[in-house]
Amino acid sequence: MAEAHQAVAFQFTITPEGIDLRLSYQALSQIYLSGLRSWKKRISRMRNRVIKGVYPASPSSWLFVVIAILATMYMRSDPSMGLIAKIQEHLPVSCIQRTPYLLVQGQTMLSVLVFSTLLWLSLILTLRFCLKLLLSYHRWMFEQHGHISTTTKVWVTLVRLLSGRKPLLYSYQTSLPCLPVPPIKDTLERYLESVRPLLSGPGFQRMTVLAAQFENSLGNRLQRYLKLKALWATNYVSDWWEEYIYLRGRGPIMVNSNYYGMDFLYVTPTPIQAARAGNTITALLLYRRKVNSEQLTPVMFCISLSLSTCVSSPDVLQHWQDSEFVTVYHRGRYFRLWVYKAGRLLSPREIEYQIQRILDDPSPPGPGEDRLGALTAGDRVPWCAVRKQYFSSGVNKRSLDCIERAAFFVTLDDEEQGMMGEDPVGNLDRYAKSLLHGKCYDRWFDKSFSVVVYKNGKNGLNAEHSWADAPTVAHLWEFTLATDAFQLGYTEDGHCKGEVERSLPPPQRLTWDIPEQVSISLSVAQALADDVDCHVFPFRDFGKGRIKKLKISPDAFIQLALQLAYYRDRKTFCLTYEASMTRLFREGRTETVRSCSNEGCAFVKAVESGEGPEHCRRLFRLAAEKHQNLYRLAMTGSGIDRHLFCLYVVSKYLGVESPFLTEVLSEPWRLSTSQTPVQQLELFDMKNHPDFISLGGGFGPTSTTWGSFGPVADDGYGVSYIIVGEDMINYHVSCKHSFSETDSHRFGAQISRALLDLLSVLTPAKTENSQAQDKKQQ
């Protein structure tokens, strides 16, 4: 009740003597400071809107234009070619009559201001159009490394001139080009080329006939509708992709859609759980502050990031602005933890103090409360029905609102995780499974992300997929880890730095009236989680440094190694997915790179059949260049799968069936791959702190990070990898226990072996003279 009394700014009672008014100056002070912070943020946002609205110009350039026009007119020259006089003639006569002090000079000045403003706006639109044309140039991606054309050099110079000195995070958004609709003929040709190594002769001939029939009949009709949408919409893919791939799925999003990110591999900054949570929460909120104030450097893949995002049933994305609290789960209980007081972000030490209060709270969970989160882990239809029936009013709705309106979700886990003990390999696998699904009820899988802090100080996160792709969340997590370890830091005894205000109100316990349907969702989620076979391993034999010395793209090298590993594991090739970004376009998200190519298959067969090294090296160069070209095409809007996906959606709206699209939709993806890019190397001092290496993250064997829109095979593998520094590649391999022919550990061993074999093939054998020369140098 103490908090309730503090929250009341004033109280009054009516007595026979009059009204007795009692003011709470502490509450009034908090209200004033909170309102002041709110107005400061509004002013900052208005300022940013103005700066972005006039980009690539600046607000101060308006004054420069006005002064230039006035100076020109002072020299008795009319730069407007009579337009200023025309504007002066059209000034309201009533205005002149009612304002006797408005002289001819004043009318001229007003006309100059109007003309200068119109000229300034015209220049802004022209500059923005020119910048959009420049950003539509993508030939630089197809040029060989070290061989830059004159056109590209001129393009780089012009982009730098038009971009301005300090663009805000979203300054480029209105200047980005729209995603183009590829010609249907090109898409079908690339599709047929991608399935050629996977089909027999008759099977390929059949698909060729289906593709030709589709192009000559229904395809062109669907293409016209798609081009019409591209003219009207900012991006012809993104809204349908978000709706039909993520929000309309009725299966569990746990494992199937959500993905995870891990802590440092070798280092745990502090073993104190509450302290690690304090710094992690603070770092995430500092990142949100940078996003809201647009202080982050704009990069190609940045999208609007709202930490307080939640998926609700029926599934829609809800964005909440400026939430001042987080929701914390510990031992089956839910707490609301305020992280701001009177407009001030609590210090890491104060957040640690509040977290420790939760850890020390001995109260037991309410009936069914400990397994409530399982509703977000199971099928979506039961969760929707339960939500409407039991969470639409009363105490359940109030508590659910606290979770959904929170900045993010925090789980204080009682387990210890990380690469530790006598079984570091097995512990890494258990660490990954814990982040991917936990106990199926101790995460809130609908939340934008759930931060998990373990008993021994390790942390990680589980992210929902519809609101952001992995590179965006990876950018957030890199900042968090770096800020936690290098900026905020800890005291010698492992606690957060800063002072504690002991008068902070304790975290508020959420209360519930839980229905019995929770057990049904838990059983579905538990079966899904038990079927996940996950293996995480760091490959330390070599990294991108050794690969680059061979003048080969590290990603192409890794992808061809995965093709070799899969062929050895399953004695065949398969439809392979690799995620690429389309952030060169407005509201772009992802595109599929079909990594299994004719050239790659020819190389793998040559290696397995024992062909000569020179022949294998020649085939590898062709395969690597082909892969790079496929990746470039996907990034520049000439991919295959998003185009086919949108054609399929149009066909469903029109109520027509296509045998070709039906055939394409039935193709299973048995190998899904994704690279987690390291984007902020400047935050990590790898020379002085080489042990602060990130493990990256991964996804489940049936994740929607898999194929484009077709069914994901139960007998497939999911592989995520991160290239760390110059000498390490971390892998995350997932599959299903229920399919006996897949095994994550076996496939991980095949990957390691394939990497070593590829390096051996590409490294020419040294002659006796070169070996003697090496010994002499040593």
mmCIF file of N, CA and C in Angstrom, residues 357-400:
data_model
loop_
_atom_site.group_PDB
_atom_site.id
_atom_site.type_symbol
_atom_site.label_atom_id
_atom_site.label_comp_id
_atom_site.label_asym_id
_atom_site.label_seq_id
_atom_site.Cartn_x
_atom_site.Cartn_y
_atom_site.Cartn_z
ATOM 1 N N ARG A 357 16.069 -8.355 -5.176
ATOM 2 C CA ARG A 357 14.824 -8.427 -4.406
ATOM 3 C C ARG A 357 13.915 -9.539 -4.950
ATOM 4 N N ILE A 358 13.866 -9.650 -6.273
ATOM 5 C CA ILE A 358 13.053 -10.705 -6.871
ATOM 6 C C ILE A 358 13.641 -12.072 -6.548
ATOM 7 N N LEU A 359 14.967 -12.198 -6.651
ATOM 8 C CA LEU A 359 15.613 -13.478 -6.354
ATOM 9 C C LEU A 359 15.415 -13.894 -4.899
ATOM 10 N N ASP A 360 15.342 -12.920 -4.000
ATOM 11 C CA ASP A 360 15.197 -13.215 -2.569
ATOM 12 C C ASP A 360 13.738 -13.373 -2.144
ATOM 13 N N ASP A 361 12.801 -13.073 -3.046
ATOM 14 C CA ASP A 361 11.372 -13.170 -2.699
ATOM 15 C C ASP A 361 10.994 -14.639 -2.508
ATOM 16 N N PRO A 362 10.536 -15.025 -1.320
ATOM 17 C CA PRO A 362 10.233 -16.445 -1.057
ATOM 18 C C PRO A 362 8.816 -16.858 -1.441
ATOM 19 N N SER A 363 7.992 -15.939 -1.923
ATOM 20 C CA SER A 363 6.589 -16.265 -2.189
ATOM 21 C C SER A 363 6.472 -17.310 -3.291
ATOM 22 N N PRO A 364 5.550 -18.259 -3.151
ATOM 23 C CA PRO A 364 5.381 -19.303 -4.170
ATOM 24 C C PRO A 364 4.533 -18.791 -5.335
ATOM 25 N N PRO A 365 4.601 -19.434 -6.486
ATOM 26 C CA PRO A 365 3.725 -19.056 -7.609
ATOM 27 C C PRO A 365 2.281 -19.427 -7.314
ATOM 28 N N GLY A 366 1.370 -18.695 -7.947
ATOM 29 C CA GLY A 366 -0.040 -19.005 -7.807
ATOM 30 C C GLY A 366 -0.403 -20.269 -8.567
ATOM 31 N N PRO A 367 -1.596 -20.773 -8.375
ATOM 32 C CA PRO A 367 -2.018 -21.992 -9.090
ATOM 33 C C PRO A 367 -1.930 -21.821 -10.608
ATOM 34 N N GLY A 368 -1.098 -22.639 -11.253
ATOM 35 C CA GLY A 368 -0.951 -22.593 -12.703
ATOM 36 C C GLY A 368 -0.078 -21.472 -13.228
ATOM 37 N N GLU A 369 0.380 -20.564 -12.359
ATOM 38 C CA GLU A 369 1.149 -19.405 -12.814
ATOM 39 C C GLU A 369 2.498 -19.807 -13.391
ATOM 40 N N ASP A 370 3.139 -20.818 -12.802
ATOM 41 C CA ASP A 370 4.492 -21.164 -13.219
ATOM 42 C C ASP A 370 4.546 -21.662 -14.663
ATOM 43 N N ARG A 371 3.452 -22.239 -15.176
ATOM 44 C CA ARG A 371 3.441 -22.779 -16.536
ATOM 45 C C ARG A 371 2.601 -21.944 -17.507
ATOM 46 N N LEU A 372 2.315 -20.718 -17.132
ATOM 47 C CA LEU A 372 1.476 -19.849 -17.953
ATOM 48 C C LEU A 372 2.112 -19.573 -19.314
ATOM 49 N N GLY A 373 3.428 -19.406 -19.358
ATOM 50 C CA GLY A 373 4.108 -19.084 -20.600
ATOM 51 C C GLY A 373 3.971 -20.147 -21.669
ATOM 52 N N ALA A 374 3.562 -21.364 -21.277
ATOM 53 C CA ALA A 374 3.377 -22.440 -22.258
ATOM 54 C C ALA A 374 2.296 -22.098 -23.269
ATOM 55 N N LEU A 375 1.381 -21.198 -22.913
ATOM 56 C CA LEU A 375 0.352 -20.791 -23.873
ATOM 57 C C LEU A 375 0.975 -20.166 -25.118
ATOM 58 N N THR A 376 2.093 -19.458 -24.964
ATOM 59 C CA THR A 376 2.760 -18.840 -26.111
ATOM 60 C C THR A 376 3.668 -19.820 -26.838
ATOM 61 N N ALA A 377 3.886 -21.002 -26.266
ATOM 62 C CA ALA A 377 4.776 -21.994 -26.874
ATOM 63 C C ALA A 377 4.029 -23.027 -27.700
ATOM 64 N N GLY A 378 2.738 -23.205 -27.440
ATOM 65 C CA GLY A 378 1.964 -24.227 -28.134
ATOM 66 C C GLY A 378 1.316 -23.704 -29.402
ATOM 67 N N ASP A 379 0.309 -24.428 -29.876
ATOM 68 C CA ASP A 379 -0.407 -24.028 -31.090
ATOM 69 C C ASP A 379 -1.106 -22.694 -30.890
ATOM 70 N N ARG A 380 -1.253 -21.952 -31.981
ATOM 71 C CA ARG A 380 -1.788 -20.599 -31.885
ATOM 72 C C ARG A 380 -3.299 -20.566 -31.699
ATOM 73 N N VAL A 381 -4.026 -21.522 -32.277
ATOM 74 C CA VAL A 381 -5.498 -21.509 -32.176
ATOM 75 C C VAL A 381 -5.964 -21.669 -30.732
ATOM 76 N N PRO A 382 -5.470 -22.653 -29.972
ATOM 77 C CA PRO A 382 -5.878 -22.738 -28.562
ATOM 78 C C PRO A 382 -5.503 -21.491 -27.768
ATOM 79 N N TRP A 383 -4.346 -20.925 -28.023
ATOM 80 C CA TRP A 383 -3.923 -19.709 -27.307
ATOM 81 C C TRP A 383 -4.868 -18.560 -27.630
ATOM 82 N N CYS A 384 -5.312 -18.458 -28.877
ATOM 83 C CA CYS A 384 -6.255 -17.408 -29.258
ATOM 84 C C CYS A 384 -7.584 -17.580 -28.525
ATOM 85 N N ALA A 385 -8.066 -18.836 -28.452
ATOM 86 C CA ALA A 385 -9.347 -19.094 -27.787
ATOM 87 C C ALA A 385 -9.256 -18.806 -26.293
ATOM 88 N N VAL A 386 -8.161 -19.240 -25.665
ATOM 89 C CA VAL A 386 -7.980 -19.005 -24.229
ATOM 90 C C VAL A 386 -7.841 -17.519 -23.943
ATOM 91 N N ARG A 387 -7.142 -16.840 -24.808
ATOM 92 C CA ARG A 387 -6.954 -15.404 -24.612
ATOM 93 C C ARG A 387 -8.288 -14.661 -24.637
ATOM 94 N N LYS A 388 -9.133 -14.994 -25.617
ATOM 95 C CA LYS A 388 -10.435 -14.327 -25.710
ATOM 96 C C LYS A 388 -11.324 -14.646 -24.514
ATOM 97 N N GLN A 389 -11.238 -15.880 -24.038
ATOM 98 C CA GLN A 389 -12.151 -16.309 -22.983
ATOM 99 C C GLN A 389 -11.705 -15.871 -21.590
ATOM 100 N N TYR A 390 -10.384 -15.941 -21.341
ATOM 101 C CA TYR A 390 -9.904 -15.736 -19.972
ATOM 102 C C TYR A 390 -9.039 -14.497 -19.791
ATOM 103 N N PHE A 391 -8.552 -13.883 -20.872
ATOM 104 C CA PHE A 391 -7.603 -12.777 -20.725
ATOM 105 C C PHE A 391 -8.117 -11.480 -21.337
ATOM 106 N N SER A 392 -9.403 -11.376 -21.546
ATOM 107 C CA SER A 392 -9.961 -10.171 -22.159
ATOM 108 C C SER A 392 -10.486 -9.172 -21.132
ATOM 109 N N SER A 393 -10.481 -9.535 -19.859
ATOM 110 C CA SER A 393 -10.962 -8.628 -18.814
ATOM 111 C C SER A 393 -10.410 -9.075 -17.472
ATOM 112 N N GLY A 394 -10.574 -8.220 -16.491
ATOM 113 C CA GLY A 394 -10.216 -8.580 -15.130
ATOM 114 C C GLY A 394 -8.721 -8.614 -14.871
ATOM 115 N N VAL A 395 -8.361 -9.363 -13.836
ATOM 116 C CA VAL A 395 -6.977 -9.412 -13.379
ATOM 117 C C VAL A 395 -6.055 -10.012 -14.433
ATOM 118 N N ASN A 396 -6.536 -10.995 -15.196
ATOM 119 C CA ASN A 396 -5.701 -11.607 -16.229
ATOM 120 C C ASN A 396 -5.340 -10.609 -17.329
ATOM 121 N N LYS A 397 -6.310 -9.782 -17.726
ATOM 122 C CA LYS A 397 -6.032 -8.790 -18.764
ATOM 123 C C LYS A 397 -5.033 -7.757 -18.268
ATOM 124 N N ARG A 398 -5.173 -7.324 -17.021
ATOM 125 C CA ARG A 398 -4.232 -6.331 -16.479
ATOM 126 C C ARG A 398 -2.811 -6.895 -16.427
ATOM 127 N N SER A 399 -2.694 -8.123 -15.994
ATOM 128 C CA SER A 399 -1.360 -8.725 -15.911
ATOM 129 C C SER A 399 -0.790 -9.001 -17.295
ATOM 130 N N LEU A 400 -1.645 -9.463 -18.241
ATOM 131 C CA LEU A 400 -1.179 -9.705 -19.600
ATOM 132 C C LEU A 400 -0.735 -8.405 -20.261
#
